[in-house]
mmCIF file of C-alpha atoms in Angstrom:
data_model
loop_
_atom_site.group_PDB
_atom_site.id
_atom_site.type_symbol
_atom_site.label_atom_id
_atom_site.label_comp_id
_atom_site.label_asym_id
_atom_site.label_seq_id
_atom_site.Cartn_x
_atom_site.Cartn_y
_atom_site.Cartn_z
ATOM 1 C CA MET A 1 118.932 126.407 86.529
ATOM 2 C CA ASN A 2 117.398 125.432 89.874
ATOM 3 C CA THR A 3 117.911 121.777 90.822
ATOM 4 C CA GLY A 4 115.883 122.085 94.009
ATOM 5 C CA SER A 5 118.914 121.546 96.200
ATOM 6 C CA ASP A 6 121.980 123.557 97.176
ATOM 7 C CA GLU A 7 124.014 120.464 97.994
ATOM 8 C CA PRO A 8 127.014 119.817 95.751
ATOM 9 C CA GLY A 9 127.175 116.608 93.736
ATOM 10 C CA GLU A 10 123.496 116.453 92.803
ATOM 11 C CA VAL A 11 122.600 116.640 89.141
ATOM 12 C CA ALA A 12 119.344 117.759 87.599
ATOM 13 C CA VAL A 13 117.869 115.318 85.090
ATOM 14 C CA THR A 14 115.745 116.707 82.293
ATOM 15 C CA SER A 15 113.636 114.873 79.768
ATOM 16 C CA ASP A 16 113.232 115.957 76.137
ATOM 17 C CA GLU A 17 110.473 113.406 75.553
ATOM 18 C CA THR A 18 107.068 114.592 74.537
ATOM 19 C CA GLY A 19 103.799 113.019 75.497
ATOM 20 C CA PRO A 20 100.521 112.812 73.589
ATOM 21 C CA ALA A 21 99.625 115.759 71.325
ATOM 22 C CA GLY A 22 103.215 117.030 71.427
ATOM 23 C CA LYS A 23 103.006 118.153 75.052
ATOM 24 C CA PRO A 24 106.065 117.524 77.233
ATOM 25 C CA ASP A 25 105.749 114.663 79.694
ATOM 26 C CA GLU A 26 105.117 115.663 83.259
ATOM 27 C CA ALA A 27 108.134 113.837 84.621
ATOM 28 C CA GLY A 28 108.674 113.989 88.356
ATOM 29 C CA PRO A 29 111.899 114.920 90.137
ATOM 30 C CA GLY A 30 113.298 111.451 89.443
ATOM 31 C CA GLY A 31 113.398 112.093 85.685
ATOM 32 C CA PRO A 32 112.727 109.330 83.167
ATOM 33 C CA ASP A 33 111.983 106.755 85.877
ATOM 34 C CA GLU A 34 108.806 108.635 86.654
ATOM 35 C CA ALA A 35 107.693 109.729 83.199
ATOM 36 C CA GLY A 36 103.968 110.327 83.114
ATOM 37 C CA ALA A 37 103.666 110.484 86.885
ATOM 38 C CA GLY A 38 101.515 113.605 86.880
ATOM 39 C CA GLU A 39 98.936 112.791 84.238
ATOM 40 C CA ASN A 40 97.938 109.181 84.848
ATOM 41 C CA GLY A 41 99.161 108.546 88.390
ATOM 42 C CA LEU A 42 102.084 106.312 87.463
ATOM 43 C CA GLY A 43 105.467 106.625 89.105
ATOM 44 C CA SER A 44 107.148 106.591 92.459
ATOM 45 C CA LYS A 45 105.124 107.227 95.586
ATOM 46 C CA ALA A 46 108.277 107.836 97.638
ATOM 47 C CA PRO A 47 108.408 110.979 99.794
ATOM 48 C CA GLU A 48 109.831 114.053 98.076
ATOM 49 C CA PHE A 49 112.977 114.160 100.239
ATOM 50 C CA VAL A 50 113.763 110.586 99.126
ATOM 51 C CA LYS A 51 113.155 111.325 95.435
ATOM 52 C CA ALA A 52 115.351 114.437 95.656
ATOM 53 C CA ARG A 53 118.467 112.387 96.410
ATOM 54 C CA ARG A 54 119.423 109.786 93.806
ATOM 55 C CA MET A 55 121.280 107.360 96.094
ATOM 56 C CA LEU A 56 118.570 107.509 98.739
ATOM 57 C CA HIS A 57 115.901 106.924 96.093
ATOM 58 C CA LEU A 58 117.840 103.981 94.671
ATOM 59 C CA SER A 59 118.168 102.517 98.176
ATOM 60 C CA TRP A 60 114.441 103.101 98.705
ATOM 61 C CA GLN A 61 113.644 101.241 95.466
ATOM 62 C CA VAL A 62 115.878 98.321 96.436
ATOM 63 C CA GLY A 63 114.173 98.135 99.836
ATOM 64 C CA VAL A 64 110.698 98.236 98.276
ATOM 65 C CA PHE A 65 111.714 95.538 95.776
ATOM 66 C CA VAL A 66 113.114 93.246 98.496
ATOM 67 C CA VAL A 67 110.062 93.643 100.755
ATOM 68 C CA GLY A 68 107.683 93.124 97.810
ATOM 69 C CA LEU A 69 109.657 90.079 96.683
ATOM 70 C CA ALA A 70 109.479 88.549 100.169
ATOM 71 C CA VAL A 71 105.702 89.049 100.263
ATOM 72 C CA VAL A 72 105.226 87.613 96.751
ATOM 73 C CA VAL A 73 107.399 84.578 97.594
ATOM 74 C CA ALA A 74 105.370 84.037 100.783
ATOM 75 C CA GLY A 75 102.201 84.151 98.672
ATOM 76 C CA VAL A 76 103.591 81.639 96.186
ATOM 77 C CA ILE A 77 104.478 79.336 99.082
ATOM 78 C CA MET A 78 100.911 79.698 100.383
ATOM 79 C CA LEU A 79 99.383 78.598 97.075
ATOM 80 C CA PRO A 80 99.753 74.854 97.797
ATOM 81 C CA LEU A 81 99.742 75.341 101.576
ATOM 82 C CA PRO A 82 96.942 76.689 103.753
ATOM 83 C CA GLY A 83 96.740 80.444 103.537
ATOM 84 C CA PRO A 84 95.503 83.279 101.357
ATOM 85 C CA GLY A 85 98.126 82.825 98.622
ATOM 86 C CA TRP A 86 96.639 85.007 95.883
ATOM 87 C CA VAL A 87 95.747 87.784 98.304
ATOM 88 C CA VAL A 88 99.326 87.865 99.589
ATOM 89 C CA ILE A 89 100.740 87.810 96.028
ATOM 90 C CA PHE A 90 98.585 90.788 95.060
ATOM 91 C CA GLY A 91 99.657 92.479 98.310
ATOM 92 C CA GLY A 92 103.278 92.098 97.229
ATOM 93 C CA MET A 93 102.392 93.482 93.814
ATOM 94 C CA ALA A 94 100.769 96.465 95.559
ATOM 95 C CA ILE A 95 103.978 97.021 97.521
ATOM 96 C CA TRP A 96 105.941 96.990 94.254
ATOM 97 C CA ALA A 97 103.370 99.326 92.687
ATOM 98 C CA THR A 98 104.277 102.037 95.184
ATOM 99 C CA GLU A 99 107.579 102.376 93.368
ATOM 100 C CA PHE A 100 107.563 100.644 89.974
ATOM 101 C CA VAL A 101 105.470 101.596 86.949
ATOM 102 C CA TRP A 102 105.393 98.024 85.572
ATOM 103 C CA ALA A 103 103.750 96.787 88.788
ATOM 104 C CA GLN A 104 101.224 99.636 88.641
ATOM 105 C CA LEU A 105 100.324 98.609 85.097
ATOM 106 C CA VAL A 106 99.969 94.941 86.099
ATOM 107 C CA LEU A 107 97.686 95.905 88.992
ATOM 108 C CA ARG A 108 95.561 98.115 86.720
ATOM 109 C CA TRP A 109 95.202 95.254 84.215
ATOM 110 C CA THR A 110 94.292 92.830 87.021
ATOM 111 C CA LYS A 111 91.702 95.216 88.475
ATOM 112 C CA ARG A 112 90.183 95.693 85.019
ATOM 113 C CA LYS A 113 89.946 91.922 84.431
ATOM 114 C CA VAL A 114 88.442 91.303 87.888
ATOM 115 C CA THR A 115 85.865 94.043 87.292
ATOM 116 C CA GLU A 116 84.960 92.551 83.900
ATOM 117 C CA ALA A 117 84.590 89.090 85.456
ATOM 118 C CA ALA A 118 82.402 90.489 88.252
ATOM 119 C CA GLN A 119 80.171 92.236 85.724
ATOM 120 C CA LYS A 120 79.871 89.025 83.692
ATOM 121 C CA ALA A 121 78.980 87.083 86.837
ATOM 122 C CA LEU A 122 76.204 89.565 87.604
ATOM 123 C CA ASP A 123 74.674 89.180 84.130
ATOM 124 C CA PRO A 124 71.235 87.515 84.608
ATOM 125 C CA LYS A 125 71.797 84.952 81.842
ATOM 126 C CA VAL A 126 75.149 83.897 83.283
ATOM 127 C CA ARG A 127 73.713 83.742 86.811
ATOM 128 C CA ARG A 128 70.844 81.490 85.661
ATOM 129 C CA ARG A 129 73.297 79.240 83.831
ATOM 130 C CA ASN A 130 75.582 79.036 86.877
ATOM 131 C CA ILE A 131 72.676 78.266 89.215
ATOM 132 C CA THR A 132 71.397 75.578 86.822
ATOM 133 C CA LEU A 133 74.835 73.972 86.511
ATOM 134 C CA THR A 134 75.311 74.064 90.287
ATOM 135 C CA ALA A 135 71.916 72.423 90.844
ATOM 136 C CA ILE A 136 72.697 69.688 88.286
ATOM 137 C CA GLY A 137 76.094 69.106 89.931
ATOM 138 C CA LEU A 138 74.509 68.818 93.384
ATOM 139 C CA VAL A 139 71.925 66.326 92.079
ATOM 140 C CA ILE A 140 74.693 64.203 90.519
ATOM 141 C CA VAL A 141 76.708 64.260 93.769
ATOM 142 C CA ALA A 142 73.608 63.362 95.808
ATOM 143 C CA VAL A 143 72.846 60.393 93.502
ATOM 144 C CA LEU A 144 76.446 59.166 93.740
ATOM 145 C CA VAL A 145 76.442 59.459 97.539
ATOM 146 C CA GLY A 146 73.097 57.631 97.662
ATOM 147 C CA ILE A 147 74.479 54.774 95.520
ATOM 148 C CA TYR A 148 77.584 54.510 97.705
ATOM 149 C CA VAL A 149 75.578 54.479 100.939
ATOM 150 C CA SER A 150 73.113 51.872 99.585
ATOM 151 C CA ARG A 151 75.976 49.550 98.605
ATOM 152 C CA PHE A 152 78.344 49.969 101.528
ATOM 153 C CA GLY A 153 76.244 51.561 104.260
ATOM 154 C CA VAL A 154 77.359 54.186 106.698
ATOM 155 C CA VAL A 155 80.058 53.152 109.145
ATOM 156 C CA MET A 156 81.152 55.682 111.722
ATOM 157 C CA PRO A 157 84.926 55.993 112.116
ATOM 158 C CA TRP A 158 84.838 54.911 115.762
ATOM 159 C CA LYS A 159 83.067 51.676 114.832
ATOM 160 C CA ILE A 160 85.671 50.512 112.309
ATOM 161 C CA LYS A 161 87.140 47.189 113.464
ATOM 162 C CA ASN A 162 90.822 46.436 113.156
ATOM 163 C CA GLN A 163 91.394 44.192 110.162
#
């Protein structure tokens, strides 16, 4: 049996799991952690020399998790504060997706939902409805501003007297 390394202390991990249609899963060198990595693109994107050594790969995963967590936390902090909160959160998810299958699946689901929403927004009926609702909203806002100005007038901030 060839483990891909001549160094003592390393153990080869094999998987007896079978994929669809009874075919064996194409598990990467990391074993069960990377099941299905060949067929559908899921699994670790770490360099081969990192995946070949279990402790180094575990350290790599911890590092990726910590960096991704820091980016996601920064994004969550930016949600109520000025900044691109959602973009940063999805950036952190992308960092996690380089190493973790669950994050890859979440990103795929998110991309699918965003694509569906974009296609719905481009539907002519939906676009007409959105334009109509926006026009009605702008008319309502203009009427309310007109009523306010007719009642109270326009006073520039530098002309406000101390009261």
